[in-house]
Structures are given as structure tokens and as C-alpha cells.
C-alpha positions as CSV (number, residue, x, y, z in Angstrom):
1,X,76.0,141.7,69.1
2,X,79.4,142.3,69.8
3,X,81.5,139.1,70.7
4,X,84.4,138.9,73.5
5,X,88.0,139.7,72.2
6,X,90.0,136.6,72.6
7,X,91.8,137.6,75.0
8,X,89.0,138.1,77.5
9,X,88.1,134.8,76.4
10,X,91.3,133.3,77.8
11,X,91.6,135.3,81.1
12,X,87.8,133.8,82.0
13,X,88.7,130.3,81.0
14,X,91.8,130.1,82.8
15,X,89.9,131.7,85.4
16,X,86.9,129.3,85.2
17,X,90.0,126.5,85.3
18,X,91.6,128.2,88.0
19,X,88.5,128.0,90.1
20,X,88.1,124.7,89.5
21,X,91.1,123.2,90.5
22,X,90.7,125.5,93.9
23,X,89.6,122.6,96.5
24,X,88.9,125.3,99.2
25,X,86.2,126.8,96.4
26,X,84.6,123.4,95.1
27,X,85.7,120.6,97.5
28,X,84.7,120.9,101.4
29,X,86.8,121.1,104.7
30,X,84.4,118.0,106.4
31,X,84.1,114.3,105.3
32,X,81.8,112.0,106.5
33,X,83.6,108.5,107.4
34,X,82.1,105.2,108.7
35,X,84.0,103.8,111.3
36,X,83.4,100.3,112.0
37,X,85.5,97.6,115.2
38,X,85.9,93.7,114.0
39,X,88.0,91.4,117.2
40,X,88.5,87.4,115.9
41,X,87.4,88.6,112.3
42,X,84.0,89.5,113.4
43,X,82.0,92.6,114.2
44,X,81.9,94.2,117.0
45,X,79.3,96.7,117.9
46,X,79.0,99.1,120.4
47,X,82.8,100.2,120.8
48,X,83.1,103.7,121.7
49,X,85.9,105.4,119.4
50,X,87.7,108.9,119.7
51,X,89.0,110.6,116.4
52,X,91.1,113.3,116.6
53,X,93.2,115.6,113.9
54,X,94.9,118.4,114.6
55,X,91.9,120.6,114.2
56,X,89.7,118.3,116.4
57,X,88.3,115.5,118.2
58,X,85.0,113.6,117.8
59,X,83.2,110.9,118.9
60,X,81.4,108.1,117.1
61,X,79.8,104.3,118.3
62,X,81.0,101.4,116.1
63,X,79.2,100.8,113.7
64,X,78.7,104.5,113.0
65,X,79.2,107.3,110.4
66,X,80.1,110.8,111.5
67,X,81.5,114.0,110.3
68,X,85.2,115.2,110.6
69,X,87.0,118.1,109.6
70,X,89.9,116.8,107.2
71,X,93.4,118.0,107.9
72,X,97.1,116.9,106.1
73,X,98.1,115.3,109.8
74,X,97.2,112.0,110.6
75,X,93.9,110.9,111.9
76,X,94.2,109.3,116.0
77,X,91.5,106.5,116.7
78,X,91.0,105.0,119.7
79,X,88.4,102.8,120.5
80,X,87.6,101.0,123.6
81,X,84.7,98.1,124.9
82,X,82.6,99.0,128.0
83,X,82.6,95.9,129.8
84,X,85.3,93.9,127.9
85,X,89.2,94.0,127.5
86,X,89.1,94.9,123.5
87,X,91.1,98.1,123.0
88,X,92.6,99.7,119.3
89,X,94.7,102.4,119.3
90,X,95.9,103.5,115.6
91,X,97.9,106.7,115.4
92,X,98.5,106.9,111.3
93,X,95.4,107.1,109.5
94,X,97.1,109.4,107.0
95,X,95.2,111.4,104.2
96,X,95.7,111.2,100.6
97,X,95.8,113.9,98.8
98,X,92.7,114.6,96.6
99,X,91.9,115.3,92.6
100,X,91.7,119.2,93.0
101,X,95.4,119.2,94.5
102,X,96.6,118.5,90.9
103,X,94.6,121.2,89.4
104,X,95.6,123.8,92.2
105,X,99.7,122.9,91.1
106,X,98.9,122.8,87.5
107,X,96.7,125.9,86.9
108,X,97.3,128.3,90.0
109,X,101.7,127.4,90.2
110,X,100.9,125.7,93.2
111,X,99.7,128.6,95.1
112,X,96.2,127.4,95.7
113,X,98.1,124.4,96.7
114,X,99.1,125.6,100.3
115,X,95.9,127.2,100.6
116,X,94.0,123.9,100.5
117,X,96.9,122.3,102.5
118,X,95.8,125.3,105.6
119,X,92.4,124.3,105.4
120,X,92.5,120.4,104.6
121,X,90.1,120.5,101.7
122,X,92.3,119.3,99.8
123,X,92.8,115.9,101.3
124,X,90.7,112.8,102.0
125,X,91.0,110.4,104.8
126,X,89.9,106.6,103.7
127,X,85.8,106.9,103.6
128,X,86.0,103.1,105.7
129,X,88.2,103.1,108.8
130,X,87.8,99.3,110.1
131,X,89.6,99.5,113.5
132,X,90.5,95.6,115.1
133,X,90.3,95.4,118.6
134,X,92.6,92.8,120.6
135,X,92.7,92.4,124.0
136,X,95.8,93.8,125.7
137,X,96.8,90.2,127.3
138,X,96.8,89.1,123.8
139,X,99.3,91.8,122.6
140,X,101.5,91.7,125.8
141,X,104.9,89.9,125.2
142,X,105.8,86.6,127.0
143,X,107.1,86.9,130.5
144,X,111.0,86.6,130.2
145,X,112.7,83.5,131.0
146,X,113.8,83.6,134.7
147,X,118.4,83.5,134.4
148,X,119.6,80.0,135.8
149,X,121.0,80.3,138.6
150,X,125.2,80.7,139.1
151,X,126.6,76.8,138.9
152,X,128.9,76.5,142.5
153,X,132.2,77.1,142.0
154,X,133.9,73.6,141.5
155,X,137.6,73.5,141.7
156,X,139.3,72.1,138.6
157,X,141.7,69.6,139.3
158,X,144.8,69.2,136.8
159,X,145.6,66.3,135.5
160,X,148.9,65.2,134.3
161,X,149.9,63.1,132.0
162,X,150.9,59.7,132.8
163,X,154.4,59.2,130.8
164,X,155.4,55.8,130.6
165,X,159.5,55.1,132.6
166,X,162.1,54.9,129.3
167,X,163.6,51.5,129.5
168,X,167.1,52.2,129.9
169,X,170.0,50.7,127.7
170,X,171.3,47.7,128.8
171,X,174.3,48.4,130.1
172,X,177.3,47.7,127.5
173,X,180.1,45.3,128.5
174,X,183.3,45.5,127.2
């Protein structure tokens, strides 16, 4: 039996390596989230929520899990109440990057790096999105205070000092 030369020995670890830090090749482009509404630091069921990415949009009812396709842009929510005034609208659930983004920059000189970056496998969005609802009157800023009104124009009257008469010298006689 005739053993590999060590240098075929290398090339398929660091290829083994390689292929491991790949997340395209061991991680997955979908992730399942649970997406859950809470208004006055309670539950509330039965919200109807839209997700959307850049590479699509789906639809879930709170509490529910469902399946998205991970992207590096921002996830959109926005959930809404049939039947009450409790809306959420959250434009910034960003993604982290994931584990198998490191390998890709260490092993592969980053090239496996933008690959995974195209095709969003190697990121992760937060596994709980807990949306709070409030009710738009809630969130909409006090009315402005109405101006006063102009004062009427009142005239200023001047007033002078009151200087008190000198005495005058008595007169001198000579």
C-alpha cells in the first residue's frame, strides 16, 4: 500500500478546509425565523406581518415561524391588527454575519467571501424577531400650541423727568 506524498496531503486538507469555510457549500440560503407582536408588554396574536429583503417578501401570522431567504440588506417588517389601530413598521432588522464568513476570508483570501455575500448564506438574521405594536395616536406628536395673538398697538407715552427749579442766589448787596 502505497501512501499519499505529502504534498497531496496538503492540497486535500486545505481543500477539505477550504470547503468548509464555503457557507454557499455547508450553510443554506433560507432560515427559518419566529416572528412574534407584544402591545402594553403583552402578546398579541393574530397580527398579520410582511417581511421583505431584497430577494423577497413573505407572509407570516403572529405568533408564527416561517422561512426566508437571507440576504446582507436589511429585513422590512410590517405588521398590522385587523380590527384594531396596532401597527409596527421596522425597516433595519440587519443580519450578522455568520461563522463560515471567517473561514471563507481566512482560507479562500476572501474570495469565497463575496460569493456568500451574492447569495446571503453567509449571514443570519436574529432567529426571534419580537415586533411591538403601538397605536398610531399613541405615536403621533402633540398638537402645536396655537401663537397668541398680536398685543394692540399701544402708544408709549414719554415721560420726562421732573427736575426740581435751582434756588437762585440771593442776590448780593454791596
Amino acid at each position: 500500500m502505497r501512501l499519499p506524498s505529502s504534498a497531496a496531503l496538503a492540497a486535500r486538507t486545505l481543500l477539505l478546509f477550504g470547503l468548509g469555510g464555503c457557507a454557499t457549500l455547508t450553510g443554506n440560503t433560507e432560515q427559518m425565523v419566529l416572528v412574534q407582536t407584544i402591545q402594553d408588554n403583552r402578546e398579541l396574536t393574530g397580527a398579520g406581518c410582511i417581511l421583505s429583503n431584497d430577494v423577497g417578501k413573505w407572509f407570516v401570522t403572529t405568533p408564527g415561524r416561517i422561512t426566508i431567504r437571507k440576504s446582507q440588506e436589511p429585513l422590512k417588517v410590517d405588521c398590522r391588527k385587523h380590527g384594531s389601530p396596532a401597527i409596527a413598521t421596522d425597516d433595519h432588522i440587519d443580519p450578522k454575519l455568520n461563522g463560515s464568513v471567517w473561514g471563507n476570508v481566512i482560507l479562500t483570501l476572501g474570495v469565497g467571501y463575496f460569493v456568500d455575500r451574492n447569495t446571503g448564506a453567509g449571514f443570519d438574521y436574529p432567529s426571534i424577531l419580537t415586533i411591538v405594536m403601538q397605536d398610531p395616536a399613541r405615536l403621533a406628536p402633540p398638537p402645536a400650541p396655537m401663537p397668541a395673538p398680536p398685543a394692540a398697538a399701544v402708544p408709549e407715552t414719554v415721560v420726562q423727568p421732573k427736575v426740581a427749579p435751582s434756588p437762585l442766589p440771593n442776590p448780593v448787596v454791596y
